[in-house]
XYZ file of C-alpha atoms in Angstrom:
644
model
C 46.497 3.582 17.466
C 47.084 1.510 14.713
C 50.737 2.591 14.233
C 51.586 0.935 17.192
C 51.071 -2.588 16.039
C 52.587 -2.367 12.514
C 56.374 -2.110 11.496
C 57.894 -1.156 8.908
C 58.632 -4.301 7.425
C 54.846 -5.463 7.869
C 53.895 -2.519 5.599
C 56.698 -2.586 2.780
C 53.981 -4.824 0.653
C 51.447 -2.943 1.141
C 50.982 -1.015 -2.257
C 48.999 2.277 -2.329
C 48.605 1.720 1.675
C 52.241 2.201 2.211
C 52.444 5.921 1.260
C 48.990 7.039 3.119
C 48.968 8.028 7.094
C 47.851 5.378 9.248
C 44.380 6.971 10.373
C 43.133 7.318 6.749
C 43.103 4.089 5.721
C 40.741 2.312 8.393
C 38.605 5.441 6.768
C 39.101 3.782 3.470
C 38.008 0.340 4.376
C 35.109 1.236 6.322
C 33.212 1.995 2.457
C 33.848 -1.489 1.735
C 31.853 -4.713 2.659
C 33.203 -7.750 4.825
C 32.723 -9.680 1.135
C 34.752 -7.050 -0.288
C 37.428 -7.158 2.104
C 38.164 -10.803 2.343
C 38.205 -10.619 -1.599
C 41.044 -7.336 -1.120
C 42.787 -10.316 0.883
C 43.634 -12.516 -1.860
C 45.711 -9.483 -3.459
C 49.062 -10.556 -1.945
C 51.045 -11.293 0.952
C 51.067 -7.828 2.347
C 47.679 -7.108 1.909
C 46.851 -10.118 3.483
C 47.881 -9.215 6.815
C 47.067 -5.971 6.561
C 43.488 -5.700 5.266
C 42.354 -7.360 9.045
C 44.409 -4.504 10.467
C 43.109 -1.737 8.846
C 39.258 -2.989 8.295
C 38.487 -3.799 12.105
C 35.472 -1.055 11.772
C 33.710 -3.269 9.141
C 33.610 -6.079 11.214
C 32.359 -5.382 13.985
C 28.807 -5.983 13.275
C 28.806 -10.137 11.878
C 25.890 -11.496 10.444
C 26.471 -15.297 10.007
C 24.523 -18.249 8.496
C 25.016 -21.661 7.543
C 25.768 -20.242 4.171
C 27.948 -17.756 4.909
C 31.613 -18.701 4.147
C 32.363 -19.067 0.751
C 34.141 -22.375 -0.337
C 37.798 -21.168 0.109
C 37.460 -17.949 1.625
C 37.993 -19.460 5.438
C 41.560 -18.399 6.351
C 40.939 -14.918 5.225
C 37.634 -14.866 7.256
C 39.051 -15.861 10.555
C 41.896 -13.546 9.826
C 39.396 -10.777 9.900
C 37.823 -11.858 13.127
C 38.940 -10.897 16.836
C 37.895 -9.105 19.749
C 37.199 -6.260 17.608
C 33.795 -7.995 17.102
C 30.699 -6.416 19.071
C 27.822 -7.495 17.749
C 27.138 -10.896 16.281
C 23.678 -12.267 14.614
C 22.887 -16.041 14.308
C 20.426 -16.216 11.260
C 18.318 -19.693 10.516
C 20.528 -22.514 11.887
C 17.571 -25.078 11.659
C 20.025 -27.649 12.074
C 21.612 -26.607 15.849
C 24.631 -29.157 15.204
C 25.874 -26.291 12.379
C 24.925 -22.827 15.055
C 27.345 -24.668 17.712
C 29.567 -25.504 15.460
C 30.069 -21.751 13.979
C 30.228 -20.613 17.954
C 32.964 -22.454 18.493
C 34.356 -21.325 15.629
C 33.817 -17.799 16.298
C 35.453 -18.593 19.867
C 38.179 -19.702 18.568
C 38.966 -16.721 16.496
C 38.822 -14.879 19.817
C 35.302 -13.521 19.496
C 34.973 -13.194 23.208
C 34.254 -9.450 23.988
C 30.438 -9.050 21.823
C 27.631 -6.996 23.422
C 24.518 -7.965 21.036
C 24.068 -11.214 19.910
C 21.305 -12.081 18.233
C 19.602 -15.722 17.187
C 16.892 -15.023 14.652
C 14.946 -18.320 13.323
C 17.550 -20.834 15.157
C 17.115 -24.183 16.729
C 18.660 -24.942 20.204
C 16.844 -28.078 21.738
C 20.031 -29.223 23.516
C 20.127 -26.828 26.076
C 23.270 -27.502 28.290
C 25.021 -27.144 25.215
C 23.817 -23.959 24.294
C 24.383 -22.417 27.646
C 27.885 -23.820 28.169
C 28.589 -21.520 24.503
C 26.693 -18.537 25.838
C 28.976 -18.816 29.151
C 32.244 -18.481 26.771
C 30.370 -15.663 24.900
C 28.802 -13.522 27.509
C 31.340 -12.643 29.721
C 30.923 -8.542 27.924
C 27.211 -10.012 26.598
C 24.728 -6.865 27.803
C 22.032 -7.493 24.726
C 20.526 -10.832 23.814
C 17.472 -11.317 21.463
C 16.189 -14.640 20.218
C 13.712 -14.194 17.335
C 10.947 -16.561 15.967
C 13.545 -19.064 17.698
C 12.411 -22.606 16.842
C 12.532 -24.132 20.028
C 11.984 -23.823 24.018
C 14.931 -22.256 25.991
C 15.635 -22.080 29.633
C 15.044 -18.558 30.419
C 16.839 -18.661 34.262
C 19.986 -20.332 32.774
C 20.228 -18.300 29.630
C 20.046 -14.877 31.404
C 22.697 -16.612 34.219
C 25.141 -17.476 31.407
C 25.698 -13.676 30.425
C 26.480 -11.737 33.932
C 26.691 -7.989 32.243
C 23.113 -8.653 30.668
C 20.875 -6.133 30.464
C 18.295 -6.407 27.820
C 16.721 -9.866 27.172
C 14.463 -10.425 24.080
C 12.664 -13.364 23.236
C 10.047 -14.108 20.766
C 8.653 -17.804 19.554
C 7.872 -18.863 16.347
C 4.401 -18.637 16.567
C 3.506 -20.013 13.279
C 4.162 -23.435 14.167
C 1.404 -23.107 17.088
C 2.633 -27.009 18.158
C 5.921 -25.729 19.493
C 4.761 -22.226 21.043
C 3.424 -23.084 24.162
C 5.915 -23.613 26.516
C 4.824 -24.866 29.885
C 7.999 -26.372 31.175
C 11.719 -25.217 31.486
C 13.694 -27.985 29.146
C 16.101 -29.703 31.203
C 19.689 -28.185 31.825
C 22.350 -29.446 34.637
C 23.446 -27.130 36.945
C 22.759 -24.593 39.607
C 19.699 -22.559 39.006
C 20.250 -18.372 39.755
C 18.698 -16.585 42.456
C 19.655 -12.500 41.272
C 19.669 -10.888 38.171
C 20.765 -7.778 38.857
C 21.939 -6.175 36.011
C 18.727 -7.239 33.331
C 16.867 -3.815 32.821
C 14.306 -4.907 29.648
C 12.412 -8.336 29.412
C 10.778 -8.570 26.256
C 9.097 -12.112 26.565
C 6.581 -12.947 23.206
C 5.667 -16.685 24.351
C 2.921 -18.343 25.795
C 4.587 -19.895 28.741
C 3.408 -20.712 32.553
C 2.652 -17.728 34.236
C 3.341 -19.583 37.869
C 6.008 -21.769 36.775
C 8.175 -19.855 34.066
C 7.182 -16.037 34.197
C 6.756 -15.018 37.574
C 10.222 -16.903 38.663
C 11.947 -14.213 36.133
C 10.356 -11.313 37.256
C 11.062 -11.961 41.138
C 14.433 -12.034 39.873
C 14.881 -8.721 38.185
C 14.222 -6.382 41.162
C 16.506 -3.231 39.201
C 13.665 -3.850 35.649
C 12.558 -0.925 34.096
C 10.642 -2.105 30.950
C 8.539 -5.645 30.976
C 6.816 -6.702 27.481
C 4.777 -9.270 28.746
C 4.239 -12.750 27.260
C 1.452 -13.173 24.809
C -1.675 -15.269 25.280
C -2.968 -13.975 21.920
C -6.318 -16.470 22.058
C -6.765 -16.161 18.498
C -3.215 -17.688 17.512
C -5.006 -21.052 18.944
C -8.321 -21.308 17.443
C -9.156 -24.221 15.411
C -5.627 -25.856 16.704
C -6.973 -27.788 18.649
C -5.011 -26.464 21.656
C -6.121 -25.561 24.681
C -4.348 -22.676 27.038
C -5.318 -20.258 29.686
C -3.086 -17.668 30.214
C -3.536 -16.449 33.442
C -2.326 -12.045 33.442
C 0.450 -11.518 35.761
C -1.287 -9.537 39.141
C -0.143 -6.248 38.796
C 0.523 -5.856 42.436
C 2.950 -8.810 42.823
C 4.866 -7.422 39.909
C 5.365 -3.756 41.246
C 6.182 -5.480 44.240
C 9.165 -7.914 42.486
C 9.806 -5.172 40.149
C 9.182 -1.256 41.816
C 11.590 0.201 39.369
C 9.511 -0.321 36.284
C 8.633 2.815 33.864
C 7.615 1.171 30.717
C 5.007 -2.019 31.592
C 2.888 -3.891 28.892
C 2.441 -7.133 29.465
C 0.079 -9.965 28.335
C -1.414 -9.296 25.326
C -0.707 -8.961 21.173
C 2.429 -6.200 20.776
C 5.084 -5.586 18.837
C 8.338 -5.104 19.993
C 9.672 -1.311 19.169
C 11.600 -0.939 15.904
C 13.994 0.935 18.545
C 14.411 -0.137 22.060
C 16.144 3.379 22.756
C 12.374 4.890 22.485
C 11.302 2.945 25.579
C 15.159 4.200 27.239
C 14.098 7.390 26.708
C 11.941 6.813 29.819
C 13.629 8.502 32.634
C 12.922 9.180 36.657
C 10.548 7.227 38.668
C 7.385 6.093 38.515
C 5.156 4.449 36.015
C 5.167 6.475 32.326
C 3.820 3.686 29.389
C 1.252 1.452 30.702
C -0.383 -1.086 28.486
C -3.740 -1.687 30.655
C -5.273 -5.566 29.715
C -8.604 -5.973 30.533
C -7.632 -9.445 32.184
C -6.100 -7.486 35.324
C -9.940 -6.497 36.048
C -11.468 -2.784 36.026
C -10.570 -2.432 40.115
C -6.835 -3.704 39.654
C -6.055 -1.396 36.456
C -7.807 1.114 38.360
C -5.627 0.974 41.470
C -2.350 1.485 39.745
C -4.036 3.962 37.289
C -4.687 6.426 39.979
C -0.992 5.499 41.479
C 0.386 6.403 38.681
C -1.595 8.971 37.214
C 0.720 11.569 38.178
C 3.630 10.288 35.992
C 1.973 8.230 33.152
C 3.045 10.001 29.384
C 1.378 6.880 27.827
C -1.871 4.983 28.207
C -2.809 2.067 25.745
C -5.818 -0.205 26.579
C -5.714 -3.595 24.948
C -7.954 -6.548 24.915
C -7.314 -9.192 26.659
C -9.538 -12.078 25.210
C -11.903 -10.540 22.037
C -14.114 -13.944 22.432
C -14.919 -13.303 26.655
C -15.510 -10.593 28.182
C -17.003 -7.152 27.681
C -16.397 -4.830 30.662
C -17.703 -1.243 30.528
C -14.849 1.142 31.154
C -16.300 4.179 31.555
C -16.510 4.579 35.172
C -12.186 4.202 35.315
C -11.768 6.883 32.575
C -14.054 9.124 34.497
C -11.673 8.513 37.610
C -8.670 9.578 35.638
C -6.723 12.697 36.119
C -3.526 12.211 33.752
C -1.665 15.765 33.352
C 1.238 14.340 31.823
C -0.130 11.726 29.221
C 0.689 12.655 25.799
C -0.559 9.693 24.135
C -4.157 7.418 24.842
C -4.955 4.532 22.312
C -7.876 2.061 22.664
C -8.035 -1.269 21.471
C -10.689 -2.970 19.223
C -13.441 -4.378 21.437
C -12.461 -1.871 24.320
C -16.166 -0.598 25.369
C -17.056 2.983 26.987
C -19.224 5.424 26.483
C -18.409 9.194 24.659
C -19.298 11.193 27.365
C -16.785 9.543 29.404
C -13.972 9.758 26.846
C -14.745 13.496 26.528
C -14.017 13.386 30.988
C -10.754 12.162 30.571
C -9.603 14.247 27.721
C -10.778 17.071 29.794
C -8.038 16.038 32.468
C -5.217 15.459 29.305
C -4.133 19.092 29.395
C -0.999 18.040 27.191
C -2.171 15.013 24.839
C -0.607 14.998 21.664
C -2.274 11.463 19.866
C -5.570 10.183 20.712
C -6.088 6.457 19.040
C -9.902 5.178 19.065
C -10.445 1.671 17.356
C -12.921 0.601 20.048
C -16.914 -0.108 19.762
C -18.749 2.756 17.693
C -19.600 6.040 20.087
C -21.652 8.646 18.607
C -21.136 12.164 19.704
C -24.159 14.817 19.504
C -23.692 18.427 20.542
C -24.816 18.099 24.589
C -21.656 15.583 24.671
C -19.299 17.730 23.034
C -20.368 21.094 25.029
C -18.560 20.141 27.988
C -15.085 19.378 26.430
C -12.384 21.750 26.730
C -9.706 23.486 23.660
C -7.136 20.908 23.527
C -4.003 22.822 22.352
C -1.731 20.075 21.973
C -3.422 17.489 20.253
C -1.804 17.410 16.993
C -2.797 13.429 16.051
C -6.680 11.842 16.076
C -7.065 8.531 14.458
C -10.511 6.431 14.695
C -12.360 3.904 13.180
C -15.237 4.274 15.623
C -16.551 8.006 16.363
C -19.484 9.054 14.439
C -21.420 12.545 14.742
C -24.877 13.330 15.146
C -25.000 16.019 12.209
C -22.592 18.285 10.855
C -22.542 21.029 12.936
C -21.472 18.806 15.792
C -18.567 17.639 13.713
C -17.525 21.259 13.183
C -17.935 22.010 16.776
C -15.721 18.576 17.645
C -12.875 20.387 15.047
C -13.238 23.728 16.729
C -11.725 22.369 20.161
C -9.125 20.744 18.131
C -7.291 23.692 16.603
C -3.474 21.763 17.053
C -4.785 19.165 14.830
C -1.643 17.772 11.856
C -3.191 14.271 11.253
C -6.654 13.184 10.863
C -6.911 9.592 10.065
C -10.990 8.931 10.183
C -13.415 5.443 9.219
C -16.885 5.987 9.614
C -19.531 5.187 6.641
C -21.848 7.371 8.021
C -20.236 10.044 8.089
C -19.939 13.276 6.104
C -17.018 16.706 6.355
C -17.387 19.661 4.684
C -13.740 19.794 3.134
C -13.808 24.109 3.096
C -14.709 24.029 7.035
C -11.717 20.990 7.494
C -9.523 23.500 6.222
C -10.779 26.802 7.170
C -10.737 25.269 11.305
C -7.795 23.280 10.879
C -4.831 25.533 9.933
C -1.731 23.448 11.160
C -3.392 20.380 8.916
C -1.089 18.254 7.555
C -1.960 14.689 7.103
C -5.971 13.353 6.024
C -7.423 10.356 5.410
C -10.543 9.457 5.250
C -12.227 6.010 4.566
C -16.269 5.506 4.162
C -16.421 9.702 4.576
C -18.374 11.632 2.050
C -16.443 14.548 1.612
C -18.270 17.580 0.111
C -16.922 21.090 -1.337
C -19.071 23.676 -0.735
C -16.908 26.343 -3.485
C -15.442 28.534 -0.546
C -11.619 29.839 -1.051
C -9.649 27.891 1.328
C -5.712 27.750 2.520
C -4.367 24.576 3.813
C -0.905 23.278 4.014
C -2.072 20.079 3.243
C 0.499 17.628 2.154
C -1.105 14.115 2.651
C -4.923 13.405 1.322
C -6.679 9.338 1.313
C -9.385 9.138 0.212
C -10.969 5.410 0.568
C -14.276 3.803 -1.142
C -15.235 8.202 -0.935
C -18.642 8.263 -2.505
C -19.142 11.331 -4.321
C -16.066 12.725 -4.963
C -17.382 15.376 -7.447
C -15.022 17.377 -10.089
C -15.299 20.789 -7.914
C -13.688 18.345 -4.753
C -10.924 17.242 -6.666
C -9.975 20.389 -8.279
C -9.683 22.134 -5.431
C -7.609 19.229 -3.900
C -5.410 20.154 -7.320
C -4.797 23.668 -5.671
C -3.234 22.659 -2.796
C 0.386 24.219 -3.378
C 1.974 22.252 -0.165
C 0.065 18.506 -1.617
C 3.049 15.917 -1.827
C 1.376 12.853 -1.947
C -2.299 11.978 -2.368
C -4.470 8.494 -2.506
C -7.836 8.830 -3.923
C -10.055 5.233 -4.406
C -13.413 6.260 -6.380
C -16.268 4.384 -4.926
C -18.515 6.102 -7.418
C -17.345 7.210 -10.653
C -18.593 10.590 -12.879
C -19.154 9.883 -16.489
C -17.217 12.953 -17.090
C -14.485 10.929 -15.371
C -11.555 11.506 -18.676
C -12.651 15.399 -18.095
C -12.198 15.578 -14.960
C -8.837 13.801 -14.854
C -7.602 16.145 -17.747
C -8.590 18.951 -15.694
C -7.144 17.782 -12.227
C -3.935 16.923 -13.945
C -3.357 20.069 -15.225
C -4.064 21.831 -12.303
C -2.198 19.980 -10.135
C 1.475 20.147 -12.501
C 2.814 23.320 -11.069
C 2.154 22.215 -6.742
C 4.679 19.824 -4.985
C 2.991 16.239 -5.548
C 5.629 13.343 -5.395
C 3.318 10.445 -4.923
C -0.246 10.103 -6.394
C -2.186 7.259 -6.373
C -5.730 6.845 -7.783
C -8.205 3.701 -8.145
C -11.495 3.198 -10.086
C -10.659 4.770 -13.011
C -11.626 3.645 -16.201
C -9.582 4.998 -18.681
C -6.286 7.228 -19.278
C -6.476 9.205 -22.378
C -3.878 10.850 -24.262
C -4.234 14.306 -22.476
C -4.325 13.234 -19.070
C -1.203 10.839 -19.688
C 0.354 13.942 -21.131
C -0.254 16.398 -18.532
C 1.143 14.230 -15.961
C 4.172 13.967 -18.004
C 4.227 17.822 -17.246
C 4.513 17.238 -13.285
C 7.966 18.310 -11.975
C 8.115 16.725 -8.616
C 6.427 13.587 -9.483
C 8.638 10.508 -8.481
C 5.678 7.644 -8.402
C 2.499 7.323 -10.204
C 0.236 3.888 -9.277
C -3.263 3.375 -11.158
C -5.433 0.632 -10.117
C -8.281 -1.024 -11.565
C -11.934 -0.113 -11.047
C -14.555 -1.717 -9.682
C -18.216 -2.194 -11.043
C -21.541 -2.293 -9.036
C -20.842 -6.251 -8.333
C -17.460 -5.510 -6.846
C -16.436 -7.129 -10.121
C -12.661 -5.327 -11.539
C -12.628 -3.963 -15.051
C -9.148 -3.233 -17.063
C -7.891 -0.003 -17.277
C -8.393 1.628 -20.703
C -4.498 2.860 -20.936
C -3.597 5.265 -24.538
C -0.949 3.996 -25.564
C 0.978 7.004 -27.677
C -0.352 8.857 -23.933
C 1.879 6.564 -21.931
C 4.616 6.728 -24.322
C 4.493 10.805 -24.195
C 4.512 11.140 -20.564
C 7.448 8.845 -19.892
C 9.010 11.250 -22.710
C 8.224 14.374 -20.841
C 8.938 13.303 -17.234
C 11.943 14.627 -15.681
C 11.097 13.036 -12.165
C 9.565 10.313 -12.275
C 10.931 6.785 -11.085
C 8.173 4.380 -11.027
C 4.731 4.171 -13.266
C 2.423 1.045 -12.122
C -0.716 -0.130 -13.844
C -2.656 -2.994 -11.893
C -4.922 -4.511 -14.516
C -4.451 -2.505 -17.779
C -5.446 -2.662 -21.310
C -3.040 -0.465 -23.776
C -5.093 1.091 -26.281
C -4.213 2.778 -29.504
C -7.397 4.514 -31.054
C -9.901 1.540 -31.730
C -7.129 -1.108 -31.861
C -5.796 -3.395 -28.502
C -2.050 -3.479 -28.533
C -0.420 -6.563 -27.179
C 2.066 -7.058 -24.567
C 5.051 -8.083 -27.253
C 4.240 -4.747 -29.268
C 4.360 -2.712 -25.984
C 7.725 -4.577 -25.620
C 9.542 -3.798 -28.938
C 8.001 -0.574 -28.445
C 9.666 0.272 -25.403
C 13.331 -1.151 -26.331
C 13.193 0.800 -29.344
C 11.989 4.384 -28.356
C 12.223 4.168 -24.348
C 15.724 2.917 -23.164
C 15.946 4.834 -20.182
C 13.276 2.443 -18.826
C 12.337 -1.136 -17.925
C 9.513 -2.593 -17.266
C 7.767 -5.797 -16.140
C 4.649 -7.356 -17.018
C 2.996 -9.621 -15.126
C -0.416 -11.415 -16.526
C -1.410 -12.938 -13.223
C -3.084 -16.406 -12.272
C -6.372 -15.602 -13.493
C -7.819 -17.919 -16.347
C -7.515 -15.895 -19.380
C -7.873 -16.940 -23.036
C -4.617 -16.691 -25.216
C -6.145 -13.566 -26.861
C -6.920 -11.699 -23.543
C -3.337 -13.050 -22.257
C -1.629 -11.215 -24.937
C -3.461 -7.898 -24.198
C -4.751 -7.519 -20.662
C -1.323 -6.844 -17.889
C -2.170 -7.285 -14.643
C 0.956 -5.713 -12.986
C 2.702 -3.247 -15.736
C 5.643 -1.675 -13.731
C 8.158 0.674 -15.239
C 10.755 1.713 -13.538
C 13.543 4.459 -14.790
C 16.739 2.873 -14.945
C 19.078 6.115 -14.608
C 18.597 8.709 -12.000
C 15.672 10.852 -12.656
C 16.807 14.516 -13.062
């Protein structure tokens, strides 16, 4: 308790925060910034020592940079600083002479009890340096992350510095592809480890010695339940000049080093999770995310896939090398019976056949997201007979499966009755938007790219609230009005790939039938112009937050300016209640016959629209003066009060 520490004496200066209880001011101070309080400092005496007393909740996340103390503002700083501090981030120290000069400093302040640190674009080529820091830091250290970090580290000796770790990230600049390969541990004096205990996640994005660098780790971390494996991404080094040949970890070495492991995906292009608590969420025994690389070999993956196909949630098949290599895997999905898997994504260049994809669905009794970006599969109506209702399947995203005709499509839909998101890109192929909707009832999310989609004129209900529509020949006025009628729509994306010349109609039209339903976010490209009564009937739209037009594009894939009417744009920004941001990529503002320039739109706009602002931007194009003055390549307006 805070009342312990303070007197009466210390608080006799303290203004306002003399006649409020104790436990409401930290309350008060935790609304303020760590700029704000060091500023609160410079108030007086009193408030100088007891700002740091009463903000301690503010402080104990610190992001520092070489930048980061204002000239003057270092007493009160280090003042604010103590053991209070958890969590501390290092951001670009190029120069490592500054980052070990603000650890110290931070030790000195008494710093000494953080759990996260973080380094995050930060140079540490003298090692034994580094580590003898990290030793004074990590005595309560359990989370460590270096990102895009600008030089080679000593992996054993970092993790040894920091006994209470338990999650170790590290991820190399790849962009500078001279310093990402890193063969050798740099040179550090002293004892090397032989435990680790404690570490739980290994997140490792490098290209670094299998033999020499990455399996000395993993024999050490015999309690590791996630491993993110290095990446020997063989792309990153084309044209470099470089030469490397990443060799996969054997999978039966590392369940043997590592048996406690739940969450494995290792050599190959990932991302590390936005939050490492989804991968904690894994819990009990036994294998339950598996990233399968096709450099372990079909008869490997397929070992510990039939080990662990009793406990797997989450199956994700990634290619190795896209340049060698071009194993069938049909015969291992066929093998597979996976009763708790919930979510199966393949990889780009990943080939098998659609019979055997329809197999192993048939043993997913519970899958909830099926991912297919691998080579094309065509499905006809003797390959989908044999596939089973899946009642859980609520996500299906592919830029591969095509169908023989459209009653095979409709027969595909009929097993999927669970479906929310449909995310499909296939040129070929064509949906009746009335059966989508009539099969689908829990629909929520569709978009299509390359798909004609047709309307037939049959009354539908859908609780639609996302539509995309990319490059969609043939969107006809009869499609998009009944899109319009959707009462649940919220946000839809619609890029014309062929245009009607009733286009201004049919925009009119859409626009007024769409004003009364829930639409927050529309977005349409490839159309030519925006009259006055289109502009004006989106004015009308009550949920509308953001409205984006983009240019069209002719038969040459050559862009043409929007046709924008001007007294239109001018109405609908009058009439909106809602909405926040209008952009126009590639415009020209019209009024009548005549072209109005930019500077007219601008005294325009001060003088009649001052709830708004807006910026123009004519791009790099080469454009005479004349079109320079009329043609806006970006137009973005922007509502400068709250909308109501």
């Amino acid at each position: 308790m805070i009342g312990n520490v303070l007197t009466d004496q210390s608080r006799q200066h303290g203004g306002f925060m003399d006649a409020l209880p104790l436990d409401i001011l930290p309350l008060i101070f935790s609304y303020l910034s760590q700029r704000d309080c060091v500023r609160c400092m410079s108030v007086c005496r009193g408030w100088y020592s007891l700002v740091p007393l009463y903000s301690k909740r503010v402080w104990k996340k610190l992001i520092v940079s070489p930048a980061y103390i204002r000239r003057g503002d270092h007493a009160r700083w280090e003042q604010c600083l103590g053991r209070h501090v958890k969590s501390i981030t290092f951001n670009q120290f190029h120069d490592e002479t500054e980052l070990y000069r603000m650890m110290q400093k931070l030790i000195d302040c008494g710093c000494l009890h953080a759990e996260h640190v973080a380094l995050a674009r930060c140079s540490t080529v003298t090692q034994t340096t580094f580590i003898n820091m990290l030793r004074q830091f990590g005595s309560q250290l359990t989370h460590m992350s270096l990102r895009s970090h600008l030089s080679n580290i000593s992996f054993l000796h970092v993790m040894n510095a920091c006994p209470k770790l338990t999650h170790f990230m590290f991820w190399a600049d790849l962009l500078r592809t001279d310093h990402c390969i890193y063969n050798k541990e740099p040179p550090v004096h002293g004892p090397l480890p032989l435990y680790f205990p404690t570490i739980t996640f290994l997140y490792l994005d490098a290209i670094i010695d299998q033999q020499q660098r990455l399996e000395p780790i993993l024999r050490m971390c015999p309690n590791l339940r996630c491993f993110i494996g290095a990446r020997s991404n063989i792309m990153q080094l084309r044209g470099t000049g470089v030469s490397y040949n990443a060799i996969a970890v054997p999978l039966d070495s590392l369940f043997d080093w590592c048996p406690k492991v739940v969450y494995l995906e290792s050599t190959c292009f990932c991302y590390v999770p936005k939050k490492v608590g989804q991968i904690e969420a894994f819990r009990g025994h036994g294998l339950k995310y598996f990233g399968v690389c096709d450099g372990y070999g079909r008869d490997q993956v397929l070992r510990h896939l039939l080990k662990n196909q009793h406990t797997l949630e989450h199956l994700a098949f990634r290619k190795y090398n896209p340049f060698h290599g071009n194993d069938d895997w049909s015969g291992v999905l066929q093998s597979l019976q996976l009763a708790q898997l919930r979510t199966l994504h393949f990889d780009d260049k990943i080939r098998f056949s659609a019979s055997s994809l329809v197999a192993v669905l048939n043993e997913c009794p519970v899958l909830q997201e099926l991912v297919v970006k691998s080579t094309p599969l065509m499905f006809d109506r003797a390959i989908i007979r044999p596939l089973r209702r899946m009642l859980h399947l609520h996500t299906l995203k592919s830029q591969s499966i095509a169908f023989d005709d459209e009653m095979t499509t409709i027969a595909m839909l009929e097993r999927l009755p669970a479906l929310e998101t449909i995310n499909l890109k296939a040129p070929s192929l064509e949906l009746n938007f009335s059966k989508i909707t009539q099969r689908l009832k829990h629909l929520k999310h569709l978009g299509l790219v390359y798909v004609r989609l047709k309307y037939d004129g049959e009354p539908h209900e859908s609780k639609l609230e996302t539509i995309q529509l990319l490059n969609a020949p043939y969107i006809t006025q009869q499609l998009l009005l009944a899109i319009a009628s959707i009462p649940t729509l919220k946000r839809l994306h619609v890029n014309f790939y062929q245009r009607s010349h009733e286009e201004e109609d049919v925009l009119y039209l859409f626009a007024n039938k769409t004003q009364n339903n829930s639409i927050e976010s529309l977005k349409l490209r490839g159309v030519r112009r925006l009259s006055f009564a289109a502009l004006s009937a989106f004015g009308d739209f009550s949920r509308l937050t953001e409205l984006e037009m983009l240019e069209p594009f002719d038969d040459q894939l050559i862009t043409a300016p929007i046709q924008v009417d001007q007294l239109g744009l001018l109405q609908m920004l009058r009439k909106s209640t809602s909405l926040e941001l209008l952009f126009f990529r590639k415009m020209v503002l019209v009024d009548g016959d005549q072209v109005v320039t930019s500077d007219q739109l601008v005294r325009l706009m001060k003088r009649e629209l001052s709830d708004y602002t807006f910026v123009a931007d004519l791009g790099t194009e080469r454009l005479s003066d004349w079109e320079r003055a009329r043609i806006m390549y970006n137009l973005s307006i922007r509502r400068l009060s709250p909308a109501r």
